[in-house]
Amino acid sequence: MERDALIYEADVLVIGGGLAGTWAAVAAARAGATVILAEKGYCGTSGVTASAGPGHWWVPPGKRAEAVAARNARAFGLADTSWMARIVETTWESIPRLAGYYRFSLDDGGAPRHRALRGPEYMRAMRRYAEDSGVAILDQSPALELLRHADGSVAGAAGYARQRRRPWQVRAAAVVLASGGCAFASHLLGSRTNTGDGLLMAAEAGARLSGMEFTSYYTVAPAWSSMTRSMSFAFARYFDAAGRELPIPPGQDATRTLARALLDGPVFATLERMPAEIRAVLSRISPNFLLAFDRAGVDPFTQRFEIALRGEGTVRGIGGLRIADRACQTDVPGLFAAGDAATRELIAGATSGGGAQNSSWALSSGQWAGEGAAQRARMLGRRANRRVERIGGAGLRSGAARAASEQETAALIDLIRDENLAYDKNLFRSEEKLTRSLAKLDGAWSEIRSRSAPSGAASLRLREIAAMLAASRWSGRAALARGESRGMHQRTDRPATEPALAHRLIASGLDRVEIAADVAPQTKVA
Amino acid sequence: MIELIVAARCTGCNVCVKVCPTDVFDVSDNGPPRIARPSACQTCFMCELYCDADALYVGPDCAASGAVEEQALLAQGALGRYRRDSGWGAWSSDPDHSNEHWRMELVFALARALDSADTPPR
């Protein structure tokens, strides 16, 4: 039996306690709001930042225009330089505020190095920073659905505190979705909780998405490992099963070349080109990287090991909730989006923002969303006595519902992985392959619509599957609609980049997915 | 994936239960926490980092569980390596385990230089 629900009230509810969510919570609290942060796992270890080592887009004032122009040249016409400049500036102002929470390395002159931070320490620092700012953190408390006012604005969320085994509900004047990207059950390090829940919840409230076709970023890792720390692979040599070295071009083509080889058979790597002086300090740079090899009994510097490519979905992909104003509000009043839950087209265009841009976006969009949410609370109040509606659908409550068996759940996850991550389907797209994938994904969506979980713990995984399926279908339909190749989206049947398609694509809808051109003037920031 | 909680080392503080991002462990009434949902483990090693007693062992394989010998792992000193290399706890002022993550930029610059040295001019 489920126990009584935990009922809370706050000015601002932040969903997700990773990089964007913690910065959002801190900013909302700094703006005077009372803040609750609900995290699916543990704020400090959850999300893709905690097990990685994020760099930031850290550019001193005099060099910014040049840096923005250089990055915009690789954005394939979909970015907005005013937003890029804005995150560079916010990053520069914000990271030094972590002094006292993060022990910055010092350079030879004794000045702190702010650009690249180590993930576990960064997120531990962010948790303390949030707590000291007065944020109330609900750990192990996945959100399941949004609450909505009669006027269509968002009124809070409901979820399930999985260790206390109690449902929770938070009424708030505004909600920041910082629930991360959708990794489609890939073995990308730290991404298991990144199932796109926020995208689904927001879409149920009427939010639209943008850039969902850009989901084909992959990171190399040992075939048996989730250790997608890619730095050391800058020194890799690759071989096929016969021991022939594979010529790998530098840059973006490396992934596609490796993927082609992997479609032919196993591929092996060594890190033998890594200079001795780096090997000697590697565990001080990335302590988890060699740990994985050590435990597998592999010396990566002398032995060849099998590799795989780990798909990153919308994590180092680009798509997410469409941003409608400079406070990172979505198309739904009272619902803000930050970090990987939001589209990163504004700052990255059609090229992954992985490595620097995405972290700066999380930090910046988080704070803007937090401030925007606090301002909305100040202007409108909490309206906590108004009647609100719970609006979760797929996987949560359906018409003629029956529970999903474990085998059904496992089969759905296999299908999600296969249709979204398989190299041939995702890196070498075509109308034919996309149409076939969408038929399967639509079938799975209908299936999940006819399932429901009795309550609580059982609903968590089903809801994650529903979210991954929703994200898959937006991604597939947008990829079909983008009848060209642009940035990471590559169609074998449409290899050219079409000037007429130099605009963003908006995805919306759940049972019926619609794709529309975003031809309205771009969201400019003055 | 998570393989082991060494009962002789576990202090019963349940911090692993609290910090696991995927809710792998359950508190047990007596003794160490239980590995209740091993298939939920994402092989992120976070539990090891937060375990001051170095009582946990996460295997390298992210998709399958492997046979591990507790005594052999203890003898190898395998437990606690991540925490040590990260300079947490007792290692926090040990210069051999200082946080040199900032060097990443230099590493990438070096890799680029090597690449261009390898590539014959066109």
XYZ file of C-alpha atoms in Angstrom:
648
model
C 0.000 0.000 0.000
C 1.181 3.464 -0.797
C 1.468 5.904 2.028
C 0.142 9.444 2.001
C 1.594 11.898 -0.447
C 4.263 14.390 0.581
C 2.774 17.813 -0.146
C 4.959 20.900 -0.557
C 4.650 24.444 -1.779
C 7.325 26.816 -3.120
C 7.738 29.822 -5.388
C 9.871 27.855 -7.810
C 10.175 24.138 -8.439
C 13.302 22.962 -10.254
C 13.093 19.472 -11.760
C 16.555 17.963 -12.080
C 19.633 18.425 -9.917
C 22.432 18.304 -12.449
C 24.460 21.235 -13.720
C 21.565 23.283 -15.134
C 19.171 22.489 -12.282
C 21.549 23.461 -9.508
C 22.486 26.732 -11.214
C 18.764 27.398 -11.754
C 17.974 26.744 -8.110
C 20.805 28.979 -6.914
C 19.703 31.813 -9.218
C 16.043 31.556 -8.206
C 16.998 31.617 -4.528
C 19.332 34.574 -5.106
C 16.397 36.391 -6.693
C 14.445 35.930 -3.466
C 12.320 32.882 -4.280
C 11.755 29.892 -2.052
C 12.984 26.957 -4.087
C 12.465 23.206 -4.102
C 14.719 21.086 -6.288
C 13.472 17.568 -7.058
C 16.098 15.148 -8.381
C 15.442 11.650 -9.705
C 18.660 10.319 -8.172
C 20.992 12.268 -5.892
C 21.834 15.903 -6.494
C 25.630 15.732 -6.698
C 26.087 12.387 -8.439
C 23.213 12.367 -10.933
C 23.390 13.405 -14.534
C 26.111 13.401 -17.137
C 28.220 16.176 -15.612
C 28.907 14.360 -12.352
C 30.903 11.519 -13.872
C 32.554 13.638 -16.564
C 34.863 16.624 -16.645
C 33.166 19.611 -18.173
C 35.098 22.404 -19.782
C 33.338 25.705 -20.237
C 33.259 28.255 -22.980
C 35.709 30.426 -21.085
C 36.790 33.418 -23.149
C 38.316 36.634 -21.815
C 36.490 39.834 -22.776
C 38.753 40.985 -25.602
C 38.529 37.713 -27.524
C 34.798 37.063 -27.410
C 33.640 38.450 -30.741
C 36.249 36.335 -32.494
C 35.347 33.172 -30.535
C 31.637 33.603 -31.236
C 32.232 34.203 -34.936
C 34.450 31.110 -35.183
C 31.877 28.938 -33.473
C 29.018 30.375 -35.493
C 30.866 29.424 -38.674
C 30.453 25.759 -37.635
C 26.770 26.080 -36.677
C 25.340 25.598 -40.188
C 23.149 28.667 -39.983
C 20.984 27.581 -37.045
C 22.686 29.365 -34.141
C 22.210 32.912 -32.891
C 25.334 34.906 -32.096
C 23.547 37.093 -29.553
C 22.764 34.010 -27.425
C 26.308 32.744 -27.888
C 27.770 36.031 -26.661
C 25.360 35.972 -23.755
C 26.504 32.551 -22.447
C 30.183 33.457 -22.801
C 29.606 36.528 -20.648
C 27.497 34.690 -18.052
C 30.044 31.862 -17.797
C 32.837 34.350 -17.115
C 30.844 36.025 -14.334
C 29.539 32.828 -12.740
C 32.271 30.243 -12.268
C 34.387 32.368 -9.900
C 31.380 32.366 -7.515
C 32.201 28.725 -6.780
C 35.301 29.751 -4.837
C 34.725 28.303 -1.382
C 32.900 25.316 -2.841
C 35.319 24.082 -5.497
C 39.070 23.952 -5.006
C 40.307 25.525 -8.220
C 43.726 24.493 -9.471
C 46.145 27.413 -9.556
C 48.347 28.370 -12.461
C 52.033 29.196 -12.093
C 51.148 32.756 -11.163
C 48.766 31.565 -8.417
C 45.587 32.496 -10.308
C 42.656 30.050 -10.277
C 41.963 28.050 -13.438
C 38.246 28.356 -14.099
C 37.740 26.771 -17.497
C 37.627 23.018 -16.888
C 36.259 21.482 -13.706
C 36.182 17.893 -12.564
C 32.630 16.488 -12.586
C 32.190 14.866 -9.156
C 33.795 17.822 -7.382
C 31.865 20.344 -9.467
C 28.510 18.738 -8.695
C 29.396 18.282 -5.028
C 30.200 21.985 -4.966
C 26.937 22.865 -6.713
C 24.943 20.904 -4.171
C 26.580 22.778 -1.295
C 26.144 26.090 -3.096
C 22.433 25.334 -3.573
C 21.988 24.264 0.043
C 23.764 27.372 1.323
C 21.483 29.452 -0.904
C 18.477 28.001 0.910
C 17.316 25.514 -1.715
C 15.383 22.523 -0.356
C 16.552 19.390 -2.149
C 14.382 16.318 -2.620
C 16.729 13.480 -3.586
C 15.591 10.174 -5.096
C 12.369 11.920 -6.084
C 11.608 11.534 -9.777
C 8.952 13.836 -11.207
C 6.259 12.046 -13.168
C 3.901 14.736 -14.415
C 3.167 18.444 -14.397
C 0.234 20.189 -12.757
C -1.651 22.756 -14.816
C -3.914 25.678 -14.051
C -7.161 26.159 -15.942
C -5.487 29.021 -17.854
C -2.929 26.587 -19.273
C 0.005 27.737 -17.160
C 2.080 25.282 -15.178
C 1.324 24.977 -11.461
C 3.877 22.489 -10.174
C 4.577 18.787 -10.530
C 3.932 15.427 -8.981
C 6.223 12.453 -8.647
C 7.283 9.576 -6.495
C 9.850 9.583 -3.685
C 11.247 6.179 -4.468
C 13.179 5.533 -1.271
C 10.476 6.834 1.028
C 7.900 5.025 -1.112
C 5.550 7.978 -1.121
C 4.094 10.103 -3.886
C 5.049 13.780 -3.769
C 3.451 16.927 -5.059
C 4.878 20.434 -5.258
C 2.702 23.461 -5.998
C 4.767 26.325 -7.384
C 4.334 29.576 -9.295
C 6.794 28.389 -11.910
C 8.665 25.229 -12.862
C 12.157 24.948 -14.318
C 12.692 21.751 -16.276
C 16.364 20.852 -15.993
C 15.853 17.145 -16.423
C 18.649 16.601 -18.932
C 18.684 15.217 -22.417
C 17.472 11.860 -23.630
C 20.242 9.269 -24.099
C 17.928 6.502 -25.368
C 19.233 3.943 -22.837
C 22.740 4.203 -24.269
C 25.744 3.263 -22.154
C 26.934 6.847 -22.206
C 28.589 7.470 -18.824
C 26.175 8.799 -16.225
C 23.193 8.930 -18.565
C 20.880 6.206 -17.303
C 18.568 8.694 -15.646
C 18.568 10.850 -18.792
C 15.426 9.455 -20.352
C 13.829 12.658 -21.609
C 11.172 12.745 -18.886
C 11.039 16.525 -18.918
C 10.447 16.602 -22.668
C 7.440 14.338 -22.317
C 6.015 16.225 -19.334
C 6.432 19.547 -21.111
C 4.860 18.278 -24.336
C 1.854 17.120 -22.328
C 1.517 20.710 -21.178
C 1.670 21.926 -24.777
C 5.353 22.810 -25.089
C 7.055 22.444 -28.457
C 10.534 21.149 -29.241
C 13.235 22.220 -31.612
C 16.298 20.607 -33.171
C 15.201 17.068 -32.392
C 16.655 15.767 -35.673
C 20.170 16.377 -34.346
C 20.646 13.204 -32.303
C 23.601 11.543 -34.022
C 26.573 12.378 -31.836
C 28.636 9.381 -30.693
C 31.566 8.948 -28.338
C 34.097 6.148 -28.510
C 34.531 3.820 -25.519
C 35.836 0.322 -24.839
C 33.197 -2.147 -26.067
C 32.533 -3.388 -22.537
C 32.560 -0.022 -20.830
C 30.474 3.053 -20.206
C 33.718 5.061 -19.867
C 32.996 7.664 -22.520
C 35.814 9.943 -21.409
C 37.107 10.660 -24.861
C 40.204 12.777 -24.200
C 42.664 9.895 -24.306
C 41.286 8.683 -27.626
C 42.864 11.742 -29.199
C 45.962 9.521 -29.146
C 44.275 6.323 -30.344
C 45.196 4.100 -33.266
C 42.445 1.871 -34.632
C 42.617 -1.579 -36.217
C 40.229 -4.019 -37.837
C 39.935 -7.680 -36.837
C 42.722 -8.629 -39.259
C 45.051 -6.163 -37.530
C 45.079 -3.648 -40.373
C 45.269 -0.064 -39.168
C 42.200 2.003 -40.046
C 42.947 5.457 -41.355
C 40.801 7.794 -39.271
C 40.459 11.379 -40.466
C 40.570 14.027 -37.753
C 37.435 15.948 -36.802
C 33.800 15.163 -37.442
C 34.409 12.474 -40.052
C 36.155 10.276 -37.484
C 32.862 9.018 -36.056
C 31.391 8.121 -39.414
C 34.589 6.364 -40.487
C 34.670 4.341 -37.277
C 30.966 3.555 -37.602
C 31.466 2.251 -41.156
C 34.262 0.007 -39.907
C 32.150 -1.178 -36.968
C 29.344 -2.123 -39.347
C 31.858 -4.413 -41.093
C 33.188 -6.059 -37.936
C 34.895 -5.460 -34.623
C 37.295 -2.538 -34.275
C 40.190 -2.388 -31.841
C 42.156 0.520 -30.443
C 45.308 1.245 -28.499
C 46.376 4.500 -26.902
C 50.027 3.876 -27.713
C 50.527 7.349 -29.165
C 49.929 8.966 -25.801
C 53.193 10.567 -24.693
C 54.784 9.265 -21.508
C 54.447 12.594 -19.698
C 50.672 12.453 -20.108
C 50.366 8.792 -19.138
C 52.147 9.695 -15.919
C 49.504 12.251 -14.902
C 46.419 10.748 -16.577
C 44.895 9.530 -13.319
C 45.272 13.050 -11.911
C 43.477 14.481 -14.930
C 40.679 11.869 -15.273
C 40.815 9.459 -12.335
C 38.007 7.237 -13.604
C 39.420 6.610 -17.073
C 42.274 4.255 -16.201
C 40.186 2.703 -13.430
C 37.977 1.009 -16.031
C 40.978 -0.437 -17.905
C 42.764 -1.480 -14.759
C 39.748 -3.448 -13.607
C 39.346 -5.093 -16.984
C 43.015 -6.153 -16.874
C 43.806 -4.175 -20.021
C 46.862 -1.965 -20.501
C 45.501 0.446 -23.121
C 48.985 1.716 -23.970
C 50.304 -1.659 -25.094
C 47.255 -3.843 -25.676
C 44.516 -3.549 -28.268
C 40.978 -3.491 -26.925
C 37.653 -3.642 -28.720
C 35.749 -0.378 -28.997
C 32.170 0.742 -29.545
C 30.528 4.073 -30.225
C 28.088 5.232 -27.567
C 25.193 7.258 -28.918
C 24.447 10.401 -26.968
C 20.890 11.085 -28.098
C 20.028 14.674 -27.233
C 22.783 14.909 -24.593
C 25.593 15.910 -26.917
C 22.930 15.984 -29.584
C 21.172 19.295 -29.824
C 17.394 19.123 -29.603
C 15.137 19.885 -26.691
C 12.373 22.174 -25.549
C 11.936 25.262 -27.662
C 13.005 28.468 -25.949
C 10.444 31.251 -26.409
C 11.974 34.186 -24.550
C 15.205 35.440 -23.063
C 14.357 33.974 -19.642
C 14.295 30.524 -21.252
C 10.559 30.141 -20.883
C 9.070 27.465 -23.138
C 5.929 27.944 -25.218
C 3.944 27.202 -22.029
C 3.530 30.017 -19.462
C 5.271 29.249 -16.173
C 7.369 26.459 -17.653
C 11.071 27.203 -18.134
C 13.720 24.947 -19.652
C 17.453 24.797 -18.988
C 20.494 22.742 -19.891
C 20.122 19.673 -22.063
C 16.327 19.639 -21.606
C 16.282 22.751 -23.796
C 17.335 22.986 -27.416
C 20.933 24.086 -27.828
C 20.505 25.256 -31.396
C 20.702 28.855 -30.183
C 24.320 28.392 -29.173
C 25.481 25.378 -31.185
C 23.390 25.262 -34.371
C 23.606 21.908 -36.139
C 26.972 20.951 -34.597
C 27.187 19.365 -31.153
C 27.739 21.787 -28.306
C 29.638 19.024 -26.484
C 32.832 20.307 -24.951
C 32.474 23.817 -23.588
C 29.282 25.197 -25.162
C 26.890 22.775 -23.468
C 28.306 23.354 -19.990
C 28.187 27.103 -20.465
C 24.641 26.764 -21.744
C 23.614 24.696 -18.708
C 25.132 27.204 -16.310
C 23.654 30.194 -18.157
C 20.239 28.937 -19.191
C 19.863 27.517 -15.682
C 20.398 30.909 -14.109
C 18.201 32.764 -16.592
C 15.419 30.219 -16.117
C 15.793 30.384 -12.336
C 15.628 34.182 -12.377
C 12.692 34.147 -14.783
C 10.808 31.671 -12.637
C 11.472 33.738 -9.503
C 10.223 36.846 -11.261
C 7.030 35.089 -12.330
C 6.453 33.996 -8.734
C 6.955 37.570 -7.556
C 4.492 38.936 -10.106
C 1.731 36.331 -9.937
C 2.137 34.684 -6.539
C 1.846 30.979 -5.993
C -1.910 30.645 -6.615
C -1.638 27.530 -4.461
C -5.342 27.373 -3.626
C -6.475 27.240 -7.233
C -7.736 23.996 -8.641
C -5.143 22.316 -10.824
C -5.129 19.339 -13.119
C -2.598 16.498 -13.334
C -1.760 16.106 -16.970
C 0.500 13.033 -17.264
C -0.610 10.533 -19.892
C 1.450 7.837 -21.557
C 2.777 5.204 -19.202
C 1.051 6.827 -16.259
C -2.656 6.683 -16.887
C -4.298 5.368 -19.994
C -7.777 4.283 -20.984
C -8.122 0.508 -21.034
C -4.999 -0.068 -19.110
C -3.095 -3.121 -18.098
C 0.310 -3.334 -16.520
C 3.383 -4.033 -18.642
C 5.241 -7.264 -17.964
C 8.995 -7.264 -17.420
C 9.511 -8.894 -20.812
C 7.445 -6.200 -22.507
C 9.448 -3.500 -20.771
C 12.762 -5.074 -21.788
C 11.591 -5.476 -25.390
C 10.594 -1.817 -25.549
C 14.007 -0.707 -24.296
C 15.732 -2.921 -26.887
C 13.592 -1.347 -29.571
C 14.377 2.189 -28.357
C 18.117 1.423 -28.395
C 18.015 -0.183 -31.795
C 15.987 2.461 -33.593
C 17.851 5.414 -32.079
C 21.427 4.263 -31.632
C 22.197 1.706 -34.366
C 25.008 3.203 -36.463
C 23.461 2.347 -39.832
C 20.080 3.837 -38.941
C 21.248 6.953 -37.164
C 24.543 7.995 -38.752
C 23.596 7.062 -42.312
C 19.977 8.139 -42.441
C 17.582 7.827 -45.360
C 13.886 8.299 -45.928
C 13.439 4.552 -46.182
C 15.237 3.757 -42.913
C 13.550 6.588 -41.031
C 10.103 5.548 -42.251
C 10.704 1.969 -41.174
C 11.942 3.081 -37.734
C 8.989 5.388 -37.235
C 6.515 2.596 -38.007
C 8.057 0.532 -35.212
C 8.268 3.468 -32.808
C 4.660 4.483 -33.486
C 3.611 0.897 -32.777
C 5.519 0.937 -29.500
C 3.940 4.280 -28.599
C 0.461 2.811 -29.128
C 1.476 -0.104 -26.956
C 2.712 2.100 -24.125
C -0.488 4.146 -24.405
C -2.420 0.984 -23.582
C -0.299 0.150 -20.544
C -0.299 1.718 -17.162
C 1.434 1.067 -13.929
C -0.653 0.556 -10.836
C 1.233 3.296 -8.973
C 4.452 4.496 -7.459
C 7.628 2.584 -8.131
C 6.155 0.550 -10.989
C 5.260 3.705 -12.890
C 8.813 5.090 -12.906
C 10.345 2.821 -15.553
C 7.203 2.788 -17.682
C 7.155 6.558 -17.688
C 10.844 6.656 -18.678
C 10.092 4.348 -21.595
C 7.186 6.548 -22.663
C 9.496 9.581 -22.562
C 12.188 7.859 -24.636
C 9.579 6.788 -27.171
C 8.184 10.300 -27.410
C 11.694 11.698 -27.958
C 12.385 9.001 -30.572
C 9.320 9.930 -32.549
C 10.074 13.678 -32.509
C 13.624 12.885 -33.557
C 12.621 10.520 -36.365
C 9.893 12.778 -37.768
C 12.156 15.839 -37.687
C 14.924 13.842 -39.392
C 12.460 12.832 -42.084
C 11.259 16.409 -42.524
C 14.818 17.706 -42.821
C 15.314 16.429 -46.364
C 18.964 17.392 -46.544
C 22.254 16.864 -44.741
C 23.245 19.552 -42.245
C 25.793 19.306 -39.432
C 25.403 16.068 -37.516
C 22.208 15.169 -39.407
C 23.427 13.236 -42.464
C 21.077 11.679 -45.022
C 22.579 9.282 -47.553
C 19.627 9.980 -49.854
C 19.952 13.776 -49.488
C 23.678 14.492 -49.167
C 23.479 18.199 -50.021
C 22.772 21.064 -47.617
C 19.726 22.941 -48.923
C 19.700 26.734 -48.497
C 15.897 26.571 -48.338
C 16.136 24.481 -45.162
C 18.402 26.867 -43.264
C 15.868 27.202 -40.474
C 14.967 25.320 -37.336
C 12.299 22.625 -37.191
C 9.688 22.609 -34.458
C 8.245 19.305 -33.272
C 5.027 19.061 -31.283
C 2.353 16.605 -30.292
C 2.331 13.150 -28.775
C -0.135 10.733 -30.341
C 0.178 12.728 -33.524
C 3.573 14.368 -34.086
C 3.722 17.534 -36.180
C 6.825 19.124 -37.664
C 6.801 22.782 -38.689
C 9.408 25.199 -39.964
C 10.445 27.799 -37.401
C 10.367 30.666 -39.844
C 9.292 33.311 -37.367
C 12.013 35.824 -36.507
C 14.584 34.237 -34.230
C 14.410 34.853 -30.526
C 16.822 37.745 -30.400
C 18.373 39.064 -27.291
C 19.115 42.718 -27.418
C 28.419 -3.049 -12.792
C 28.210 -3.115 -9.025
C 29.639 -6.410 -7.816
C 30.394 -6.277 -4.154
C 29.924 -4.728 -0.750
C 32.636 -5.973 1.579
C 30.784 -6.655 4.820
C 33.949 -6.553 6.918
C 34.639 -2.992 5.771
C 31.100 -1.591 5.594
C 30.289 0.728 8.479
C 26.564 0.694 7.742
C 26.475 4.441 7.083
C 24.184 3.849 4.045
C 25.742 6.721 2.123
C 25.788 4.490 -0.993
C 22.036 4.054 -0.714
C 21.651 7.797 -0.516
C 23.980 8.879 -3.318
C 23.454 6.192 -5.964
C 21.949 8.059 -8.923
C 20.062 4.976 -10.076
C 18.830 3.660 -6.708
C 20.675 0.342 -6.825
C 20.885 -0.276 -3.062
C 18.400 -0.867 -0.273
C 19.001 -0.257 3.410
C 18.897 -3.550 5.261
C 17.780 -4.000 8.837
C 21.072 -5.433 9.959
C 24.370 -5.447 8.155
C 25.486 -3.710 4.978
C 23.042 -2.357 2.403
C 21.698 -4.834 -0.107
C 22.499 -4.650 -3.823
C 18.785 -4.750 -4.563
C 18.648 -3.648 -8.208
C 22.004 -4.523 -9.808
C 20.625 -4.203 -13.339
C 19.937 -0.512 -12.665
C 23.677 0.123 -12.128
C 25.142 2.462 -14.746
C 28.781 1.755 -13.838
C 29.475 5.387 -12.930
C 31.611 4.481 -9.864
C 29.995 7.284 -7.818
C 29.233 4.944 -4.905
C 32.938 4.132 -4.592
C 33.848 7.790 -4.508
C 31.463 8.491 -1.638
C 32.309 5.351 0.393
C 34.784 6.446 3.063
C 35.293 2.817 4.082
C 36.287 1.711 0.566
C 33.859 -1.164 0.932
C 32.388 -1.184 -2.587
C 33.604 -2.634 -5.851
C 32.155 -1.777 -9.256
C 33.273 -4.056 -12.074
C 34.372 -2.593 -15.417
C 31.676 -4.179 -17.587
C 28.651 -1.930 -18.039
C 26.347 -4.620 -19.412
C 27.173 -7.774 -17.501
C 28.113 -8.876 -14.056
C 31.373 -10.819 -13.688
C 32.673 -13.247 -11.102
C 34.762 -11.453 -8.503
C 36.845 -12.802 -5.655
C 36.562 -10.576 -2.620
C 39.850 -11.701 -1.099
C 41.734 -11.247 -4.356
C 40.345 -7.738 -4.848
C 41.277 -6.766 -1.313
C 44.763 -8.211 -1.757
C 45.226 -6.230 -4.987
C 44.212 -3.022 -3.251
C 41.533 -2.547 -5.922
C 38.997 -1.056 -3.542
C 39.244 2.651 -2.947
C 41.465 3.389 -5.922
C 39.027 5.861 -7.492
C 38.643 7.775 -4.240
C 42.414 7.875 -3.770
C 43.119 8.962 -7.364
C 40.442 11.639 -7.016
C 42.176 12.991 -3.923
C 39.128 12.630 -1.700
C 39.123 12.100 2.056
C 42.509 11.203 3.503
C 44.137 11.873 0.106
C 42.963 15.482 -0.156
C 46.329 17.070 0.553
C 48.474 14.429 -1.152
C 50.209 16.082 -4.127
C 50.360 12.703 -5.904
C 46.569 12.826 -6.159
C 45.959 16.501 -6.790
C 43.233 17.556 -9.215
C 44.973 18.287 -12.495
C 41.872 18.196 -14.632
C 42.801 21.598 -16.066
C 45.569 19.883 -18.054
C 42.922 18.535 -20.431
C 43.334 21.567 -22.648
C 47.071 20.993 -22.901
C 46.478 17.335 -23.682
C 44.164 18.175 -26.556
C 46.616 20.762 -27.868
C 49.378 18.156 -27.778
C 47.181 15.627 -29.609
C 46.416 18.176 -32.312
C 50.104 18.965 -32.687
C 50.893 15.246 -33.028
C 48.151 14.840 -35.638
C 49.421 17.672 -37.774
C 52.981 16.368 -37.483
C 51.738 12.949 -38.702
C 49.765 14.315 -41.608
C 51.924 14.837 -44.670
C 51.414 18.250 -46.275
C 48.984 18.140 -49.194
